[in-house]
Amino acid sequence: MLEQSSSVMKNIILVGKPNSGKSLLFNQLTGMRQKVANFPGVTVELKSGKLGEHTLIDFPGAYSLSTLSRDEEIAVEKIHEAMHDVNTAVIVCNLDATRLERSLVFGLQVRDLAKQHDKALVFALNMIDEVGRFSHQVDCDKLSKDLGAAVFPLSAKTLVGIHEFKLALNEVASQPEKYIPSQSVPDDDSVFNVSRLIAKQYGIHADIVLKQQNTIDSFLLNSVLGGVAFFTIMFVLFQSIFTWATPLMDGVENIIGWLAVAVTSVIGPGVINDFLQDAIFGGLGSFLVFVPQIMVLTLIIGLLEDSGYLARAALICHKPLSYFGLSGRSFIPYLSGHACAIPAIMAARTIESPRKRLITMMTIPLMSCSARLPVYALLIAVLIPNTTYLGGLLSLQGTAFFVLYFLGIVTALIVSVLLNKFTDNDSDKAEMPFILELPNYRLPHWKPLMLRVITSAKQFIRRAGPVIFMVSVVIWFLGYFPSSEHDLQGSYLSMLGQWIEPVFEPLGLDWRYGVAILVSFLAREVFVGALGTLFGIEGADENIAGLAENIQADGLTLGAGLGLLIFYVIALQCVATVATLKGETGSKKIAWGLFAGYGLLAYTSAFIVSHIF
């Protein structure tokens, strides 16, 4: 069978424990820009990519074939399926060279399973560069003999040995029968004993690896100093979203303004000129100005992930979150929710407790995702003066950003307490203890990190751009006609807007903001593009890239503006999130109930705030 099918495309599966560099190795081997995170439970779905003439499949991470959590169950189920699949040519087991004993527990189990099913297996001894940093060397030839399978030293971070490993994998896949493991763990022994003996002979002494880690952890995990460090890091994160991105935003705004003048001056006056100014540069252009903030947010979260801090943050947050009916594992989906609620809701699958998993998923939409960034940035620029302190390191606008994000988190915790009181907790009577591996501290690898930043911007534009373009075109058409004289009050859109204005008038907002709020259900960031088109039609002769200045000149009151901000902090204005909640919870009632409940809470809160200020 193997000889007959050796010429066709085969599958090479990649397995290993979490935090072992497996996902980064997958990226380097296939060239795919997959998200890499330094905490358990990120890869809960299979990822595949081309490797020469074969397909490389990245399996979810697991610590053992004897599962303790749902994410491990998924991984082990897929591994057993692959062992029975005739298209599986090679199994690559990724080992962490700095923590050899822990990696070998799972590695030896997979090796024995491969031998049982006559599958080829090789070991990738990853992070070999860090072993050298501790002045240690691994005799891979002797290790291969002791393991009964080929061992390839490499570093997915520095690319050491990656090219050679690619060539070797194609060779192994073409002749898999030559790489079936020759050894297995004796029946009277255990993988724990064998892995301990092998690691003792070839691995780094644990005290050497943990010495530096424990020194840093003594500060970051301290009951007092650790909490201070956590809030400082979070404050810097949200402060940087506005402060660091400002020069880039100004640059994008200047480019859009320059393009607008250059293009419209060539075309000359007319309908096409007005369309380009109002719908394209006024609507879509106003949205593009805020893309740098998405990139900064991705960069900061990526630094925390790759450095190993996020696992510590989850540990720090476990006890406080438990008071609200959550788990330390809820922290990771919560933080991911600040990028996008959809993958964050899916990441909640790794929470073992069904009740805590459900509560986490139901409150993730209250995290201020990246789609809210353009809305926040626009309204903060309108309402908050651009005052800086400490030589520009601290800004009043950046502090306002932090307050909005913090308000979303606090609201989520309050809702969690209420949900915890009204949800069934019978399934949690035999709940497992909170267990989390703390990865080594590492310097981030800048190339994949920057690729991740660029990819996040592309995905954000690709996801929201077409929607904003279509909405901008429709709004421009309805707002431009029938008069064609920039008379917004006499347009079709104004006629429609009068119907909904009574709903938003109590919030101090006119029909233009009402229209923008309604269409933003497609995607929150559409709010900015819609307003950009509306104000562009009304003030076509003004600076079309300066939407904040146009809103300020229009006279948006402080109360109405703050109320609008509060509305977007709480409201579930995203149809994709509602669909994801329906899929993950299996309940239309929960998904649409949250949409209605958060919408009512957002409206009430905005009404109160608008009348206080």
XYZ file of C-alpha atoms in Angstrom:
613
model
C 0.000 0.000 0.000
C 2.786 2.447 0.957
C 4.819 1.714 -2.180
C 1.784 2.057 -4.425
C 0.797 5.439 -2.979
C 4.279 6.913 -2.453
C 3.931 9.093 -5.555
C 0.705 10.750 -4.448
C 0.391 13.550 -1.938
C 0.648 12.328 1.643
C -0.039 13.912 5.020
C 2.697 14.769 7.500
C 1.217 15.457 10.920
C 2.900 17.671 13.496
C 2.228 16.969 17.180
C 3.709 18.098 20.489
C 2.920 19.625 23.829
C 1.816 23.273 24.196
C 4.505 25.955 24.567
C 7.073 23.841 22.730
C 7.396 26.025 19.618
C 5.244 23.674 17.538
C 3.071 26.312 15.866
C 6.077 28.461 14.990
C 7.779 25.387 13.488
C 4.648 24.803 11.404
C 4.801 28.398 10.156
C 8.456 28.127 9.211
C 8.002 24.819 7.390
C 4.956 25.908 5.382
C 5.411 29.671 5.171
C 1.892 30.152 6.553
C 1.294 33.122 8.807
C -0.515 31.304 11.543
C -1.046 32.903 14.952
C 1.537 31.790 17.523
C 0.712 32.219 21.217
C 2.735 31.223 24.253
C -0.044 29.691 26.337
C -2.048 26.426 26.222
C -5.222 26.031 24.230
C -4.689 28.322 21.253
C -4.571 25.647 18.541
C -7.868 23.860 18.998
C -8.407 23.306 15.272
C -6.261 21.641 12.620
C -4.157 23.887 10.408
C -2.640 22.639 7.161
C -0.116 23.889 4.634
C 2.033 22.701 1.746
C 5.432 21.153 2.421
C 6.997 20.195 -0.871
C 4.757 17.598 -2.496
C 3.018 16.811 0.783
C 0.581 18.395 3.237
C 1.752 19.327 6.729
C -1.011 19.353 9.352
C -0.570 21.101 12.704
C -2.443 19.201 15.420
C -3.661 20.700 18.710
C -1.118 20.572 21.545
C -1.405 17.936 24.283
C 0.600 16.967 27.353
C -0.348 13.278 27.296
C -2.485 10.717 25.506
C -4.273 10.327 28.855
C -6.430 13.434 28.568
C -7.333 15.815 31.365
C -9.041 18.601 29.427
C -11.277 19.121 26.414
C -8.501 20.587 24.246
C -6.357 17.494 24.924
C -9.304 15.273 24.045
C -9.542 16.985 20.658
C -5.817 16.516 20.044
C -5.778 12.842 21.024
C -8.908 12.064 18.996
C -7.284 13.556 15.891
C -4.010 11.700 16.515
C -5.798 8.343 16.691
C -7.711 9.176 13.518
C -4.435 10.020 11.758
C -2.865 6.737 12.876
C -5.656 4.829 11.131
C -5.532 7.021 8.008
C -3.650 5.435 5.079
C -2.760 8.920 3.825
C -0.683 9.640 6.942
C 2.932 9.142 5.866
C 4.953 10.683 8.705
C 4.413 11.831 12.259
C 6.619 14.688 13.416
C 6.804 14.952 17.208
C 8.074 18.341 18.342
C 10.238 18.320 21.491
C 11.190 21.313 23.633
C 14.957 20.977 24.081
C 14.852 23.170 27.195
C 12.216 20.967 28.867
C 13.039 17.573 27.469
C 11.452 15.469 30.201
C 8.011 17.061 29.872
C 8.103 16.801 26.071
C 9.207 13.172 26.102
C 6.261 12.024 28.215
C 3.966 12.805 25.294
C 6.658 12.022 22.695
C 7.237 8.461 23.910
C 3.509 7.771 23.976
C 3.180 8.975 20.378
C 6.245 6.939 19.381
C 4.740 3.744 20.790
C 1.440 4.503 19.055
C 3.251 5.040 15.737
C 5.114 1.747 16.123
C 1.854 -0.021 16.878
C 0.304 1.306 13.636
C 3.488 0.982 11.507
C 3.749 4.732 10.955
C 6.970 6.611 10.314
C 7.991 8.991 13.114
C 10.745 11.560 13.559
C 11.505 13.927 16.439
C 12.124 17.653 15.918
C 14.324 18.829 18.812
C 13.164 22.448 18.804
C 14.671 25.488 20.594
C 18.184 24.079 20.194
C 19.458 27.683 20.153
C 18.343 28.169 23.757
C 20.182 25.017 24.781
C 23.354 26.568 23.404
C 22.660 29.705 25.416
C 23.075 27.586 28.553
C 26.430 26.236 27.215
C 24.886 22.786 26.758
C 25.090 20.406 23.798
C 22.869 17.476 22.874
C 24.317 14.384 21.206
C 21.455 13.837 18.763
C 22.974 10.692 17.228
C 23.025 8.911 20.583
C 19.606 10.328 21.463
C 18.233 8.927 18.184
C 19.521 5.452 19.073
C 18.008 5.605 22.564
C 14.664 6.804 21.230
C 14.625 4.400 18.289
C 13.713 7.226 15.906
C 15.530 9.983 14.030
C 16.111 13.226 15.951
C 16.673 16.530 14.101
C 18.045 19.501 16.105
C 16.586 22.817 14.955
C 15.297 26.216 16.005
C 12.035 27.497 14.578
C 12.935 30.926 15.937
C 16.411 31.355 14.405
C 15.796 28.966 11.454
C 18.790 26.821 12.413
C 18.326 23.380 10.833
C 14.979 24.264 9.207
C 16.160 23.859 5.605
C 17.797 20.521 6.364
C 14.677 19.363 8.169
C 12.470 20.223 5.183
C 14.651 18.106 2.905
C 14.696 15.260 5.413
C 10.906 15.257 5.786
C 10.385 14.905 2.051
C 12.790 11.982 2.045
C 11.057 10.349 5.016
C 7.648 10.829 3.379
C 8.853 9.137 0.193
C 10.166 6.087 2.121
C 8.144 5.972 5.358
C 8.689 2.257 5.933
C 12.352 2.956 6.785
C 11.439 5.324 9.659
C 9.048 3.220 11.708
C 10.249 3.435 15.349
C 12.456 0.511 16.400
C 11.823 0.772 20.145
C 8.947 1.092 22.581
C 8.601 1.531 26.331
C 8.820 -1.854 28.143
C 5.585 -3.119 29.648
C 7.078 -3.171 33.133
C 8.163 0.448 32.945
C 6.425 3.789 32.438
C 6.923 6.673 30.043
C 7.492 8.931 33.052
C 10.482 6.895 34.251
C 11.946 6.525 30.768
C 11.522 10.208 29.933
C 13.144 11.159 33.231
C 16.175 8.942 32.555
C 16.625 10.171 28.980
C 16.197 13.814 29.974
C 18.713 13.390 32.771
C 21.286 12.116 30.278
C 20.664 14.546 27.396
C 18.690 17.527 28.703
C 19.593 20.667 30.607
C 19.475 20.393 34.373
C 16.162 21.817 35.555
C 17.782 24.124 38.099
C 19.725 25.909 35.359
C 16.600 26.617 33.289
C 14.434 27.597 36.258
C 16.941 29.852 37.961
C 16.374 32.817 35.652
C 12.648 32.114 35.379
C 12.152 31.954 39.150
C 14.006 35.237 39.620
C 11.599 37.064 37.315
C 8.567 35.184 38.649
C 9.418 36.192 42.206
C 8.539 39.723 41.115
C 5.805 39.211 38.488
C 3.925 36.596 40.549
C 4.325 38.365 43.873
C 0.978 38.857 45.614
C 1.458 42.637 45.739
C 4.122 43.594 43.207
C 2.712 41.167 40.637
C -0.678 42.872 40.767
C 0.922 46.306 40.411
C 2.982 45.058 37.458
C -0.131 43.555 35.839
C -2.150 46.783 36.003
C 0.865 48.788 34.831
C 1.327 46.519 31.820
C -2.375 46.685 30.965
C -2.363 50.483 31.314
C 0.665 50.779 29.021
C -1.046 48.449 26.542
C -4.152 50.603 26.177
C -2.220 53.873 26.485
C 0.016 52.807 23.610
C -2.945 52.092 21.325
C -3.580 55.815 21.048
C -0.182 57.368 21.815
C 2.054 55.168 19.656
C -0.370 55.042 16.754
C -0.900 58.813 16.504
C 2.075 59.536 14.161
C 1.025 56.679 11.884
C -2.584 57.845 11.918
C -1.513 61.370 11.039
C 0.557 59.991 8.176
C -2.340 57.945 6.792
C -4.668 60.946 7.131
C -2.229 63.165 5.224
C -1.859 60.571 2.467
C -5.636 60.231 2.114
C -6.014 64.031 2.016
C -3.286 64.324 -0.618
C -4.845 61.586 -2.749
C -8.270 63.205 -2.452
C -7.006 66.539 -3.723
C -4.914 64.935 -6.474
C -7.703 62.710 -7.811
C -10.631 65.130 -7.564
C -8.683 68.024 -9.093
C -8.052 65.953 -12.221
C -11.667 64.811 -12.585
C -13.258 68.209 -12.099
C -16.642 69.079 -10.587
C -19.625 66.781 -11.028
C -21.315 63.696 -9.669
C -18.225 61.486 -9.960
C -16.136 64.083 -8.127
C -18.709 64.290 -5.345
C -18.904 60.484 -5.125
C -15.140 60.121 -4.748
C -14.931 62.895 -2.165
C -17.901 61.881 -0.038
C -18.182 58.099 -0.344
C -14.600 56.964 -1.039
C -12.325 59.465 0.675
C -14.917 60.641 3.186
C -16.361 57.241 4.114
C -13.770 54.555 3.401
C -10.884 56.949 3.981
C -12.104 57.904 7.442
C -12.006 54.212 8.386
C -8.500 53.569 7.025
C -7.076 56.298 9.254
C -7.574 54.048 12.289
C -5.900 50.895 10.916
C -2.548 51.756 12.630
C -4.251 51.327 15.993
C -5.149 47.746 15.082
C -1.489 47.130 14.263
C -0.270 48.589 17.560
C -2.790 46.507 19.530
C -1.658 43.328 17.742
C 1.997 44.199 18.342
C 1.601 44.718 22.094
C -0.482 41.572 22.621
C 2.009 39.633 20.488
C 4.898 40.822 22.671
C 3.064 39.647 25.793
C 2.259 36.287 24.203
C 5.685 35.503 22.823
C 7.552 36.625 25.934
C 5.673 34.153 28.138
C 3.891 36.757 30.259
C 0.307 35.868 29.306
C 0.410 32.547 31.175
C 1.582 34.462 34.275
C -1.227 36.976 33.801
C -3.736 34.112 33.671
C -2.291 32.754 36.918
C -2.466 36.190 38.573
C -6.070 36.629 37.454
C -7.308 33.182 38.511
C -8.138 34.039 42.116
C -9.790 37.422 41.385
C -11.736 35.964 38.451
C -12.956 33.048 40.584
C -14.870 35.559 42.725
C -16.908 36.418 39.622
C -17.631 32.801 38.679
C -14.801 32.634 36.127
C -11.455 30.843 35.792
C -7.889 31.963 35.212
C -8.282 30.435 31.769
C -11.006 33.031 31.109
C -8.317 35.713 31.047
C -6.882 34.483 27.747
C -10.202 34.631 25.823
C -10.922 37.976 27.500
C -7.632 39.472 26.323
C -8.083 37.914 22.869
C -11.498 39.576 22.792
C -9.761 42.952 22.661
C -8.594 41.951 19.181
C -11.756 40.173 17.992
C -14.637 38.529 19.837
C -15.043 35.684 17.337
C -11.742 33.783 17.929
C -11.967 34.728 21.613
C -15.335 32.987 21.957
C -13.887 29.930 20.233
C -10.819 30.016 22.517
C -13.162 29.625 25.496
C -13.513 25.958 24.488
C -10.389 25.236 26.534
C -12.163 26.089 29.816
C -12.977 22.732 31.414
C -15.972 23.915 33.466
C -19.118 24.038 31.239
C -20.641 26.797 33.380
C -17.525 28.979 33.421
C -17.065 28.353 29.702
C -20.620 29.550 29.005
C -20.289 32.618 31.237
C -16.979 33.512 29.591
C -18.466 33.240 26.093
C -21.512 35.305 27.063
C -19.397 38.151 28.492
C -16.623 38.264 25.873
C -18.685 40.668 23.663
C -18.239 43.274 26.416
C -14.488 43.335 25.761
C -13.662 46.317 23.546
C -12.601 44.624 20.309
C -10.496 46.210 17.583
C -13.651 47.060 15.605
C -14.543 49.534 18.349
C -11.150 51.246 18.057
C -12.135 53.561 15.170
C -15.313 54.564 17.041
C -13.418 55.238 20.278
C -10.622 57.090 18.524
C -13.015 59.319 16.602
C -15.184 60.282 19.584
C -12.225 60.693 21.944
C -10.570 63.018 19.415
C -13.808 65.023 19.337
C -14.451 65.157 23.108
C -11.037 64.924 24.851
C -8.287 67.532 24.391
C -4.943 66.272 23.118
C -3.076 67.062 26.343
C 0.123 65.162 27.182
C 2.178 64.729 30.347
C 5.627 63.397 31.259
C 7.177 64.579 28.043
C 4.510 63.004 25.867
C 4.622 59.545 27.474
C 1.192 59.994 29.034
C -1.750 61.483 27.156
C -5.217 62.414 28.287
C -6.703 60.782 25.200
C -4.750 57.581 25.852
C -6.029 57.566 29.446
C -9.572 57.885 28.111
C -8.897 54.800 26.001
C -7.823 52.889 29.109
C -10.967 53.975 30.971
C -13.211 52.718 28.150
C -11.451 49.358 27.995
C -11.497 49.079 31.778
C -15.209 49.932 31.813
C -15.893 47.071 29.404
C -13.985 44.636 31.631
C -15.784 45.821 34.788
C -19.156 45.490 33.050
C -18.247 41.947 31.971
C -17.323 41.002 35.547
C -20.581 42.421 36.934
C -22.591 40.528 34.319
C -20.556 37.385 35.141
C -21.647 37.606 38.789
C -25.300 37.857 37.732
C -24.983 34.980 35.267
C -23.201 32.891 37.886
C -26.204 33.221 40.181
C -28.703 32.150 37.546
C -26.853 29.353 35.721
C -26.829 25.684 36.655
C -23.685 24.688 38.556
C -24.447 20.978 38.994
C -21.979 20.110 36.222
C -19.144 21.722 38.174
C -19.396 19.611 41.311
C -16.411 17.498 40.214
C -14.563 20.433 38.679
C -10.849 19.911 38.071
C -8.296 22.153 39.750
C -6.802 25.051 37.809
C -3.545 23.788 36.226
C -1.407 25.945 33.954
C 2.143 25.430 32.721
C 4.388 28.492 32.930
C 6.542 28.667 29.774
C 10.096 29.951 29.785
C 10.623 33.665 29.324
C 11.787 34.281 25.770
C 12.615 37.198 23.545
C 9.985 37.524 20.808
C 10.976 36.587 17.279
C 10.472 39.806 15.381
C 9.903 38.466 11.867
C 6.774 36.365 12.619
C 5.606 39.035 15.057
C 5.741 41.769 12.415
C 4.136 39.439 9.877
C 1.337 38.936 12.384
C 0.932 42.712 12.762
C 0.769 43.258 9.007
C -1.608 40.312 8.582
C -3.944 41.680 11.254
C -4.183 44.982 9.379
C -4.844 43.211 6.080
C -7.500 40.980 7.619
C -9.159 43.953 9.304
C -9.314 45.878 6.027
C -10.381 42.791 4.065
C -13.155 41.994 6.544
C -14.519 45.486 7.127
C -13.476 47.298 3.937
C -16.053 45.801 1.546
C -18.881 46.312 4.045
C -17.898 49.924 4.674
C -17.555 50.536 0.943
C -21.049 49.189 0.216
C -22.594 51.078 3.140
C -20.794 54.280 2.117
C -22.079 53.970 -1.462
C -25.666 53.353 -0.342
C -25.582 56.198 2.200
C -24.013 58.544 -0.360
C -26.662 57.708 -2.962
C -29.535 58.180 -0.497
C -27.943 61.345 0.930
C -26.995 62.916 -2.406
C -30.261 62.537 -4.285
C -32.764 63.769 -5.314
C -31.416 67.342 -5.081
C -27.747 66.671 -6.004
C -26.920 69.994 -4.362
C -25.323 68.760 -1.124
C -28.664 69.379 0.574
C -28.680 66.533 3.091
C -31.896 67.735 4.704
C -33.806 67.252 1.449
C -32.374 63.828 0.603
C -33.911 60.361 0.654
C -31.673 59.528 3.600
C -33.042 62.449 5.603
C -36.591 61.248 4.955
C -35.688 57.781 6.265
C -33.735 59.280 9.136
C -36.702 61.216 10.428
C -38.453 57.923 11.182
C -35.742 56.731 13.556
C -34.748 60.091 15.047
C -37.272 59.865 17.946
C -35.411 56.752 19.173
C -32.049 58.534 19.433
C -33.237 62.033 20.274
C -33.401 61.224 24.045
C -29.646 60.490 23.831
C -28.960 63.958 22.396
C -28.259 62.544 18.912
C -29.863 63.463 15.614
C -30.874 61.134 12.788
C -27.380 61.057 11.231
C -25.954 59.308 14.288
C -29.011 57.059 14.374
C -28.376 55.916 10.809
C -24.690 55.306 11.566
C -25.567 53.260 14.676
C -28.069 51.083 12.815
C -25.772 50.242 9.905
C -22.911 49.511 12.313
C -24.676 46.293 13.289
C -23.017 44.866 10.162
C -19.642 45.820 11.678
C -19.017 48.361 14.426
C -16.348 50.218 12.469
C -18.957 51.037 9.780
C -20.099 53.790 12.176
C -17.043 55.869 11.259
C -17.402 55.317 7.526
C -21.112 56.150 7.638
C -20.511 59.403 9.512
C -17.629 60.201 7.171
C -19.977 59.913 4.189
C -22.757 61.903 5.867
C -20.510 64.762 6.945
C -18.714 64.629 3.614
C -21.973 65.266 1.750
C -22.883 68.075 4.099
C -19.479 69.760 4.011
C -17.977 68.782 0.701
C -15.719 71.840 0.555
C -14.056 71.128 3.923
C -11.138 68.876 4.790
C -12.706 65.514 4.002
C -10.114 63.552 5.989
C -10.758 65.596 9.154
C -13.973 63.953 10.317
C -13.316 64.766 13.986
C -13.036 68.476 13.177
C -16.292 68.375 11.212
C -18.120 66.735 14.134
C -16.692 69.274 16.572
C -17.837 72.126 14.325
C -21.280 70.527 14.123
C -21.627 70.902 17.898
C -21.804 67.378 19.366
C -22.379 67.944 23.099
C -20.184 66.361 25.772
C -23.128 64.445 27.263
C -24.270 63.034 23.937
C -20.713 62.109 22.957
C -19.964 60.345 26.242
C -23.301 58.559 26.062
C -22.449 57.381 22.553
C -19.111 56.048 23.812
C -20.842 54.160 26.638
C -23.326 52.748 24.126
C -20.533 51.250 22.030
C -18.728 49.899 25.108
C -21.761 47.770 25.993
C -23.857 47.170 22.845
C -23.422 43.932 20.887
C -23.198 45.646 17.490
C -21.796 42.772 15.426
C -23.823 40.217 13.487
C -20.790 37.916 13.115
C -20.392 37.739 16.903
C -24.067 36.847 17.322
C -23.643 34.053 14.762
C -20.531 32.746 16.549
C -22.318 32.754 19.899
C -25.174 30.790 18.355
C -22.748 28.232 16.943
C -20.652 27.812 20.112
C -23.547 27.738 22.584
C -25.933 25.870 20.277
C -28.722 28.263 21.267
C -30.436 30.992 19.252
C -32.113 32.106 22.462
C -28.792 32.879 24.162
C -27.290 34.633 21.134
C -30.213 36.916 20.346
C -31.043 37.305 24.029
C -27.580 38.753 24.594
C -28.007 41.039 21.583
C -31.270 42.392 22.969
C -30.086 42.508 26.581
C -26.811 44.288 25.892
C -28.611 46.651 23.495
C -31.137 47.640 26.148
C -28.415 48.038 28.788
C -26.329 50.135 26.382
C -29.246 52.431 25.522
C -30.221 52.914 29.178
C -26.631 53.633 30.211
C -26.155 56.095 27.350
C -29.397 57.864 28.304
C -28.264 58.272 31.920
C -24.772 59.493 30.978
C -26.072 61.947 28.368
C -28.314 63.592 30.992
C -25.670 63.669 33.740
C -23.155 65.540 31.592
